[in-house]
Coordinates of C-alpha atoms in Angstrom, one line a residue:
X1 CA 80.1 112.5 122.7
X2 CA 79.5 109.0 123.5
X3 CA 76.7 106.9 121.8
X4 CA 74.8 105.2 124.6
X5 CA 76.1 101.4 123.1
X6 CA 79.9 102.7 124.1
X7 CA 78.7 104.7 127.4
X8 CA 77.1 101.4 129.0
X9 CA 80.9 99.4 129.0
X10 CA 82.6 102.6 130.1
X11 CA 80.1 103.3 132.9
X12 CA 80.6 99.4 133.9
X13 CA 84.2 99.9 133.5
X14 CA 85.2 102.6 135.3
X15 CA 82.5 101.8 138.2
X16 CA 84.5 98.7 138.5
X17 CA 88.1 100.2 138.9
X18 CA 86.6 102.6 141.2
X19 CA 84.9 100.5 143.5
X20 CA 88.2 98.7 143.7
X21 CA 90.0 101.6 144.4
X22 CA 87.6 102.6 147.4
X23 CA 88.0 99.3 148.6
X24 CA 91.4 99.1 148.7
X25 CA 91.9 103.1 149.8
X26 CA 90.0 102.1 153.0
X27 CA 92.0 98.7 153.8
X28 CA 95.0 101.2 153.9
X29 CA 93.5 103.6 155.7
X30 CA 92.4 101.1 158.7
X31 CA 95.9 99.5 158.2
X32 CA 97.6 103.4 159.2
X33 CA 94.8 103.7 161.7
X34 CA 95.7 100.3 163.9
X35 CA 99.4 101.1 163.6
X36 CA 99.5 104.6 164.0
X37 CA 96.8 105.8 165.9
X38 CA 96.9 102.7 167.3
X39 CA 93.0 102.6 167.3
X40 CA 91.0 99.9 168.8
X41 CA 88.8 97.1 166.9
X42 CA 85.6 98.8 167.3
X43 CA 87.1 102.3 165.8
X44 CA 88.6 100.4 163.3
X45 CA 85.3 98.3 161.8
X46 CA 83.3 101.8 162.2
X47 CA 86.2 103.3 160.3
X48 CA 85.9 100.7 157.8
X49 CA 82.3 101.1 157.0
X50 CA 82.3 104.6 157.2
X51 CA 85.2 105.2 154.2
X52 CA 83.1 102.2 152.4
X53 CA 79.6 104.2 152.6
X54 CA 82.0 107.9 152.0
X55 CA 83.7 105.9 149.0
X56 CA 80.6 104.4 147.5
X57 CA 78.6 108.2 147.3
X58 CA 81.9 109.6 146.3
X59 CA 81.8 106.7 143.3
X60 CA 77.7 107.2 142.7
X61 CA 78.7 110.8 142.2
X62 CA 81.7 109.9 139.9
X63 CA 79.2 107.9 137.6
X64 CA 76.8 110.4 137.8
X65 CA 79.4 113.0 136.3
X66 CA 80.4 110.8 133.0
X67 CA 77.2 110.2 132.2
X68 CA 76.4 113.6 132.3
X69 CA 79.6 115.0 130.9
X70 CA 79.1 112.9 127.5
X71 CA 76.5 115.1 126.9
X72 CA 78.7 118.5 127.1
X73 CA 80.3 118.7 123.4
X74 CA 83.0 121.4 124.9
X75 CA 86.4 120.6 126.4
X76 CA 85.9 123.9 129.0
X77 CA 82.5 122.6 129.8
X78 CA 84.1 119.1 130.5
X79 CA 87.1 120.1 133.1
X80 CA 85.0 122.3 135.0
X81 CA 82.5 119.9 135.4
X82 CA 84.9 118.0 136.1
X83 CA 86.3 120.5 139.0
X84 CA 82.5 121.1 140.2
X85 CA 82.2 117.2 140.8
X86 CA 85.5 117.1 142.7
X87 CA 84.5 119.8 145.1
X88 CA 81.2 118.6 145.8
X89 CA 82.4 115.1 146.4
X90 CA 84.8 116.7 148.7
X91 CA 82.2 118.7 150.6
X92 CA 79.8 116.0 150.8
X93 CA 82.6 113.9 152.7
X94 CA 83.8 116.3 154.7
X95 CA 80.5 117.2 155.8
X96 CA 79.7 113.5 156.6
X97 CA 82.6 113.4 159.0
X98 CA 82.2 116.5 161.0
X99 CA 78.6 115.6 161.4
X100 CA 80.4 112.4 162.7
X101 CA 82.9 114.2 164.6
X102 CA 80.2 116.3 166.9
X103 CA 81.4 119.4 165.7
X104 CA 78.7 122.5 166.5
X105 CA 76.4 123.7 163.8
X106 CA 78.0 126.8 163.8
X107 CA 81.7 125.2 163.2
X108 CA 79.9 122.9 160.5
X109 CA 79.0 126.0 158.3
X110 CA 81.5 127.8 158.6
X111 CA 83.3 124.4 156.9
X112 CA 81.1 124.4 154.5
X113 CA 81.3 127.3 153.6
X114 CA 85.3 127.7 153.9
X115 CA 84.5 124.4 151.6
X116 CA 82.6 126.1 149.1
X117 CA 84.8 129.3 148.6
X118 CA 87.7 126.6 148.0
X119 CA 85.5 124.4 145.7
X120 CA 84.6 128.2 143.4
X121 CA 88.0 129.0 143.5
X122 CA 88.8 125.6 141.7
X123 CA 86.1 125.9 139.3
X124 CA 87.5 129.1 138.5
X125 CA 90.9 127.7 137.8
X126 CA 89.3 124.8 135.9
X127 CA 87.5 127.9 133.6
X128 CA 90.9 128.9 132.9
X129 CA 93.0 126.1 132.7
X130 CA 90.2 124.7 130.0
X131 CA 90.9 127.4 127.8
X132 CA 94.4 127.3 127.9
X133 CA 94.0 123.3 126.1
X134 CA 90.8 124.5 124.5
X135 CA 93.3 127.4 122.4
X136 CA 95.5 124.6 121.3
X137 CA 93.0 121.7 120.4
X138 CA 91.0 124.9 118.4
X139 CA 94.9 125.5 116.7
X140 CA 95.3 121.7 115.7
X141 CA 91.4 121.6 114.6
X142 CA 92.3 124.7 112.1
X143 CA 95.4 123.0 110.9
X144 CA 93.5 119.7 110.9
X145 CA 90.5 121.6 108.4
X146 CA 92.9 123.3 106.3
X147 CA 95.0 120.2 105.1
X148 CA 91.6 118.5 104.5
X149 CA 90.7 121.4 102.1
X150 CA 93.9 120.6 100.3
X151 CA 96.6 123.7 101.8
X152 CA 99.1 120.5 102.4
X153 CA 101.3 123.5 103.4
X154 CA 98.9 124.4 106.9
X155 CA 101.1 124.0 110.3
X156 CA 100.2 124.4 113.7
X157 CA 102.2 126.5 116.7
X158 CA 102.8 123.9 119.3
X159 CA 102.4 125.2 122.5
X160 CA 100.7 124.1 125.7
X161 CA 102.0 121.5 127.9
X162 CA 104.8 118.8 126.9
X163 CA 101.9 116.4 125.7
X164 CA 100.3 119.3 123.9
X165 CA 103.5 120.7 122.2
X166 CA 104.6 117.0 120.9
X167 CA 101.5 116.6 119.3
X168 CA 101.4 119.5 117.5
X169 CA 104.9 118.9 116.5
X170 CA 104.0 115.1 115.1
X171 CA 101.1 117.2 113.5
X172 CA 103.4 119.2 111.4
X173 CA 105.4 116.4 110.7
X174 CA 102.6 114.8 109.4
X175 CA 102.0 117.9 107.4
X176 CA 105.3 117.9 106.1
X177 CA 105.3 114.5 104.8
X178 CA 102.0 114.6 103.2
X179 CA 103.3 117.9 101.4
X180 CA 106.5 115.7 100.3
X181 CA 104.3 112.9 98.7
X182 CA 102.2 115.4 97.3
X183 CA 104.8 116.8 95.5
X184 CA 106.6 113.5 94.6
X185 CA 103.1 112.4 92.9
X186 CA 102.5 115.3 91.2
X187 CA 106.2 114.7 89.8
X188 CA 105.7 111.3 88.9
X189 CA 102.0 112.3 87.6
X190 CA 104.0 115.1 85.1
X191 CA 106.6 112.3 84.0
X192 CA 104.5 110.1 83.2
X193 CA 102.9 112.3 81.1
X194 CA 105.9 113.3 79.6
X195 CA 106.6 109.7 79.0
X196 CA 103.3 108.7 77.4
X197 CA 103.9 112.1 75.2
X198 CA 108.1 110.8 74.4
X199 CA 106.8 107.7 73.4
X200 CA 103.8 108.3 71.2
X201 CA 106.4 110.9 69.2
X202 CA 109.2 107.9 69.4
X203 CA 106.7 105.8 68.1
X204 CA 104.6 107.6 65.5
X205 CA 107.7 108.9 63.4
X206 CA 108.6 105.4 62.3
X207 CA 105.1 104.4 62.4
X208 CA 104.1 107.2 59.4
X209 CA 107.2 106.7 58.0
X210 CA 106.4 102.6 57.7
X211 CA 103.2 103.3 56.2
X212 CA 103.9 105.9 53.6
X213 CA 106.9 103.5 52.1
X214 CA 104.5 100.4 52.5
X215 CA 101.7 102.4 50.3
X216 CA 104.5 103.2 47.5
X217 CA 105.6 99.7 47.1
X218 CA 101.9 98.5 47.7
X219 CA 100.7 101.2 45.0
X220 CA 103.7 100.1 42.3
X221 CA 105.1 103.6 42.9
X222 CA 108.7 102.2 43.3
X223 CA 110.8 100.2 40.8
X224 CA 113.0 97.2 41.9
X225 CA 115.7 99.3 43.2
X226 CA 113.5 101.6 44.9
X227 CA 111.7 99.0 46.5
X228 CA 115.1 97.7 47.7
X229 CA 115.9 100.6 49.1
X230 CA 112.6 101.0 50.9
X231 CA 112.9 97.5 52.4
X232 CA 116.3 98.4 54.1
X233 CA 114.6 101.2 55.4
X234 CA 111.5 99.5 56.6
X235 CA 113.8 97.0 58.3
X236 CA 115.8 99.9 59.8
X237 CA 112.4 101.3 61.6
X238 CA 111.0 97.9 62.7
X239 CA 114.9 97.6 64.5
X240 CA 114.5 100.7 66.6
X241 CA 110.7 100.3 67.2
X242 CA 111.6 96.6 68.8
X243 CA 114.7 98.4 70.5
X244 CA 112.6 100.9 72.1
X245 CA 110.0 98.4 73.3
X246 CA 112.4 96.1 74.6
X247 CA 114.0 99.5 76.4
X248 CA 110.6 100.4 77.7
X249 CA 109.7 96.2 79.2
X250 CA 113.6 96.8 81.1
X251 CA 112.8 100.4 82.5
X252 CA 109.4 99.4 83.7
X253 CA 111.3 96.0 85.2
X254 CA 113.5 98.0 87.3
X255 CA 110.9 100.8 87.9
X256 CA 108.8 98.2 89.2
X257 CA 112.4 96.6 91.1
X258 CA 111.8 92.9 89.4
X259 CA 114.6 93.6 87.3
X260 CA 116.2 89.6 87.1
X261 CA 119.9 89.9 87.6
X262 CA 121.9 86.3 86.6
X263 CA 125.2 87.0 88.0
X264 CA 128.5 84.7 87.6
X265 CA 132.3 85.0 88.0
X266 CA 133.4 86.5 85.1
X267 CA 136.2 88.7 83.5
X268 CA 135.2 92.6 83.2
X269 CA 138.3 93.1 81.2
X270 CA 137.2 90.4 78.4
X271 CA 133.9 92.0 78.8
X272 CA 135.3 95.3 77.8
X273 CA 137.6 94.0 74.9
X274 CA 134.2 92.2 73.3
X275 CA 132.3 95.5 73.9
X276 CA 135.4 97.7 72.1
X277 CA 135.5 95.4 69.1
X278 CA 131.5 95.0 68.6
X279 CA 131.2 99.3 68.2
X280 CA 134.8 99.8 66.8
X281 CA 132.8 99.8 63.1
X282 CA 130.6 102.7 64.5
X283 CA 133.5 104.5 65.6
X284 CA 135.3 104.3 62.2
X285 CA 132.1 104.9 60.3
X286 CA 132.4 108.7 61.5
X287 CA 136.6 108.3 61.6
X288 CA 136.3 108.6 65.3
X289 CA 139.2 106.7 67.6
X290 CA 137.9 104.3 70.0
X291 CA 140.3 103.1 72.5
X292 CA 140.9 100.6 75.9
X293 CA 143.2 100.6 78.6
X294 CA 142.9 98.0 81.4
X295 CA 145.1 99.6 84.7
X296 CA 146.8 97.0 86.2
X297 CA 145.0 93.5 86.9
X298 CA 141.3 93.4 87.1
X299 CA 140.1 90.8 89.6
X300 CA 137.2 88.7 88.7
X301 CA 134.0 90.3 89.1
X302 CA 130.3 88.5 90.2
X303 CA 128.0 90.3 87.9
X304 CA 125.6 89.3 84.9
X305 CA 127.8 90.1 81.8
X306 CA 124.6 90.7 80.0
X307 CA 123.5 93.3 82.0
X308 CA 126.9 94.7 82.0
X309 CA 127.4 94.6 78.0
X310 CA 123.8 96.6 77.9
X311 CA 125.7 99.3 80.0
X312 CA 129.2 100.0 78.4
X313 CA 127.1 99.6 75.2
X314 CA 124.8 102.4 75.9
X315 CA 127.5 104.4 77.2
X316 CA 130.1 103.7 74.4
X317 CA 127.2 103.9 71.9
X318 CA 126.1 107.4 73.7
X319 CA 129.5 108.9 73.1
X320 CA 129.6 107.4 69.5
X321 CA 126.8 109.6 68.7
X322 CA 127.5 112.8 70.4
X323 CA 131.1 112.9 69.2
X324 CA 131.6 114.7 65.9
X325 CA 134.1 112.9 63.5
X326 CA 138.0 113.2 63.9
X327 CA 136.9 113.2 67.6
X328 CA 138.1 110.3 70.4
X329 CA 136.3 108.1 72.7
X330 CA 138.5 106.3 75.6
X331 CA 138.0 103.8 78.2
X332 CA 139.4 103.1 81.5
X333 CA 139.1 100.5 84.1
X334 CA 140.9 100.3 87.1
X335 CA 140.0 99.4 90.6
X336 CA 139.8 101.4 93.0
X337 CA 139.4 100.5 96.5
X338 CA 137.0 97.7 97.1
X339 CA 135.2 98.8 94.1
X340 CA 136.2 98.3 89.7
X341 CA 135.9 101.9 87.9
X342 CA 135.2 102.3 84.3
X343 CA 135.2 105.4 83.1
X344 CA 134.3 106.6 79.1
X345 CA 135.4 109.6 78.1
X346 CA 134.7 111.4 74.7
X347 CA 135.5 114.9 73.2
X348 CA 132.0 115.8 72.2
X349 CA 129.9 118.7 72.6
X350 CA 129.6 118.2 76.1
X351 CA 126.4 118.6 78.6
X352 CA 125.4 121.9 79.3
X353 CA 125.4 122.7 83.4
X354 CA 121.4 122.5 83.5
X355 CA 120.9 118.9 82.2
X356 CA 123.5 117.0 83.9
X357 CA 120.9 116.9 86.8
X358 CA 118.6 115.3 85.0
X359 CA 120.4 113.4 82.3
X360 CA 119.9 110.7 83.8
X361 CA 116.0 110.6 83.5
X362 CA 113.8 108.6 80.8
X363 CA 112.9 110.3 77.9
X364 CA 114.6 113.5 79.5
X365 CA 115.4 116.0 76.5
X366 CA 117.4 119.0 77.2
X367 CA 119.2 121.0 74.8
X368 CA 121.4 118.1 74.0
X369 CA 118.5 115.9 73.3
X370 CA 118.9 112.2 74.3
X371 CA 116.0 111.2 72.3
X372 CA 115.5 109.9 69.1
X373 CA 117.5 111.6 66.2
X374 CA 119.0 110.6 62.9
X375 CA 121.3 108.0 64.3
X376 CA 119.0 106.7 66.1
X377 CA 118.5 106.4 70.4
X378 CA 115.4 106.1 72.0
X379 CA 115.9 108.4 75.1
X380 CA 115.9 105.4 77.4
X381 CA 120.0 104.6 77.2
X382 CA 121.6 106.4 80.2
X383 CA 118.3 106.2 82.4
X384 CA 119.1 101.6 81.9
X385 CA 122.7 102.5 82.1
X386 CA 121.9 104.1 85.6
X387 CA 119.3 100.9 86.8
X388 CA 121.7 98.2 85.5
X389 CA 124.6 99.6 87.8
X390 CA 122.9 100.0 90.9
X391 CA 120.9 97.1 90.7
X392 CA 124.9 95.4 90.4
X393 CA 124.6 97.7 93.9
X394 CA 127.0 100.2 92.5
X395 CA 127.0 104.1 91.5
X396 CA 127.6 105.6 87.8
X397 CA 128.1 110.0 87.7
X398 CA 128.9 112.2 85.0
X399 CA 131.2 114.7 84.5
X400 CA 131.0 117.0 81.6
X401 CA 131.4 120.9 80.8
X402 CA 129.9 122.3 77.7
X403 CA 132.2 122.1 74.6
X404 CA 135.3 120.1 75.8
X405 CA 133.1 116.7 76.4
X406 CA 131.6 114.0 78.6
X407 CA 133.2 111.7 81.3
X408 CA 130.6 108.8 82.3
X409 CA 132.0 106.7 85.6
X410 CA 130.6 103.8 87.1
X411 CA 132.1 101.4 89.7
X412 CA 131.3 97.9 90.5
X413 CA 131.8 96.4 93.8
X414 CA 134.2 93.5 93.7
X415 CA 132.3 91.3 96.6

C-alpha cells in the first residue's frame, strides 16, 4: 500500500497520461467520424464534447479507483476492483449515449441490464483470474520467507503466465547462487581455520624447541660443544620460521592477486641447469640421482626467473624429500605446442588417489603429509608452486599412483 507522499505524484501522474489519452482518443474518433460517416460540422463539435465530458467521468472514475485500491492489501481484491471499475465506467458511458440516442426507457434497461450481467460476469472472471496470480505470488512469498530463515536450499514451481514462470525461474536461480556462496564461505571459513590451526602447530614446535635450548645455554646447562651444537640448531629453526613466513606474505600476495611478477627474456634451460646444480647436494646427501634433459632447443621464454626458480625449487625440493635413498629424480623440458613443458618425475612413495585432489591446497595434510616434518617443509610449497605458474598464465597437474611415484608437469606459454 501506498503512503499518501507517493500516492499524490502517482494520482498527478497517471491523471495526466489519461487526460491525454482521452484527448487524443476523441481527435481520432471525430477524425473516423468526418471521413467515414462523413458527418457534418455540427455532429462532429457535439461529438467532440460529448467523448471529452464521457472521457473526463471515465478518467474521475479511474482516479477514484487508485486511490481506493491502495487501500486493498490483496492482489484478488485489487483486479477485481479493478474489473468492477471497468464495467461501471462502461455502463456509465453507454448509458450516457443511449440517453443521447432517444432510445425508449424500456430499451435503456434492458441495456443496462444486459450491461450489468456482462459487467458480473467479468468480475467473476477477475475473482478467478486473481487467484490464479495470487497462487503463484503466495509460492514465491514462501520461497522468499524460507531463504530468509536460512533453508538456502527453498525453490519455487514456476508456473503461471510467461512473466510469472521467468520470475520464478530467476528466483531459483537466485536461490541457487546464494546456496553456492554459502557453501564456498563456509569452505573458505573451515580453511581458514585450518590454516590459523597449521600455522600455530608450524610455528609453536620451533618456537618451544627455541626456548627450551635458549634456557640450557642461558642456565649454564651446556658446555662449549653443547652450546655449539645448540646454536646450529637454533639457527636451523629461525631458517624455517623466516621460510614459512616469507611462504605465508607470497600465498596471501597471490590469494589477495597482488602477486608482482618482473618478467624478462630469459633462458628456461640455464634456469634449469642453475636449479639442478643448487639441490644436486641434497640429492647426494640421501644417495639419490638427480638428473636433466633439455628435448631439443628451448626458445627464450618472458617470465620472472625468480618466480620460476621458486617453482622447480619447490618441486625438485618436494621430490627430494619424499624419495627414499637409492631412489631417482628426473627432469624434462620440452615444448610442446605453443606452450614449454617441464615435467619432474621421482620414484617415491607416491600420492594416494584421495589427496591428489587436494594436494594442491595450503597447509593440506593427507596421509602423505606435506607439512612440516624432520626435513623440514612448511606445507605451503606445491600450493606457491601452483600460484607462481598461473600467474606466468600457465597450468601445472600431477600424476602419481601410490607406491611407483610422482610426476609434477607444468607448462609455460612461450608468448
Amino acid at each position: 500500500m501506498l503512503s499518501s507522499t507517493k500516492l499524490q505524484p502517482l494520482l498527478l501522474k497517471t491523471g495526466g497520461l489519461a487526460l491525454g489519452v482521452v484527448i487524443g482518443g476523441a481527435l481520432g474518433a471525430v477524425g473516423l467520424a468526418a471521413i467515414w460517416l462523413k458527418a457534418p460540422a455540427d455532429d462532429l463539435t457535439q461529438l467532440f464534447f460529448f467523448l471529452l465530458t464521457s472521457g473526463a467521468i471515465s478518467c474521475t472514475l479511474i482516479l477514484l479507483w487508485i486511490g481506493y485500491s491502495q487501500r486493498l492489501t490483496g492482489l484478488r481484491s485489487q483486479l477485481t476492483m479493478a474489473y468492477l471499475a471497468g464495467s461501471v465506467i462502461t455502463i456509465v458511458n453507454i448509458m450516457v449515449t443511449s440517453g443521447l440516442m432517444f432510445l425508449s426507457a424500456h430499451d435503456q434497461s434492458l441495456l443496462v441490464l444486459l450491461l450489468i450481467f456482462s459487467g458480473g460476469i467479468s468480475v467473476f472472471f477477475a475473482f478467478f483470474l486473481s487467484e490464479q496470480l495470487g497462487r503463484q505470488v503466495r509460492e514465491l512469498t514462501r520461497g522468499a520467507e524460507e531463504i530468509a530463515q536460512g533453508n538456502l536450499a527453498a525453490r519455487v514451481q514456476p508456473g503461471g503466465s510467461r512473466e510469472l514462470a521467468r520470475l520464478g525461474e530467476a528466483f531459483n536461480q537466485m536461490a541457487s547462487q546464494l546456496e553456492q556462496a554459502s557453501v564456498a564461505q563456509h569452505e573458505m571459513e573451515q580453511s581458514r581455520k585450518e590454516l590459523v590451526a597449521a600455522i600455530s602447530h608450524d610455528l609453536r614446535t620451533p618456537l618451544a624447541s627455541l626456548r627450551l635450548m635458549t634456557e640450557a645455554i642461558t642456565d649454564g646447562l651446556t658446555d662449549e660443544q653443547q652450546t655449539a651444537i645448540f646454536l646450529e640448531r637454533m639457527r636451523g629453526e629461525v631458517q624455517y620460521m623466516t621460510g614459512l613466513i616469507e611462504d605465508l606474505f607470497e600465498m596471501s600476495q597471490l590469494d589477495a592477486g597482488a602477486l608482482k611478477l618482473r618478467p624478462e627474456k630469459a633462458s628456461l634451460s640455464d634456469l634449469i641447469s642453475d636449479t639442478l646444480e643448487s639441490l644436486n647436494g641434497q640429492a647426494e646427501h640421501k644417495h639419490q640421482i638427480l638428473e636433466g634433459q633439455i628435448e631439443g632447443e628451448l626458445p627464450e621464454l618472458y617470465f620472472d626467473p625468480h618466480k620460476i626458480q621458486r617453482v622447480l625449487n619447490n618441486l625438485i625440493g618436494n621430490a627430494i624429500r619424499y624419495t627414499p635413498e637409492g631412489g631417482t629424480i628426473r627432469l624434462v623440458a620440452r615444448r610442446q605446442d605453443a606452450m614449454v613443458k617441464v615435467s619432474v618425475n621421482d620414484t617415491g612413495e607416491g600420492i594416494p588417489a584421495a589427496d591428489l585432489e587436494r594436494i594442491f591446497e595450503p597447509f593440506y595434510r593427507g596421509e602423505r603429509s606435506r607439512g612440516r616434518d624432520q626435513q623440514g617443509g612448511a606445507g605451503l610449497g606445491l600450493a606457491i608452486a601452483k600460484g607462481l605458474v598461473e600467474a606466468h598464465g600457465g597450468r601445472i597437474v600431477v600424476q602419481s599412483r601410490e607406491g611407483q611415484g610422482s610426476t609434477f608437469s607444468f607448462e609455460l606459454p612461450l608468448k
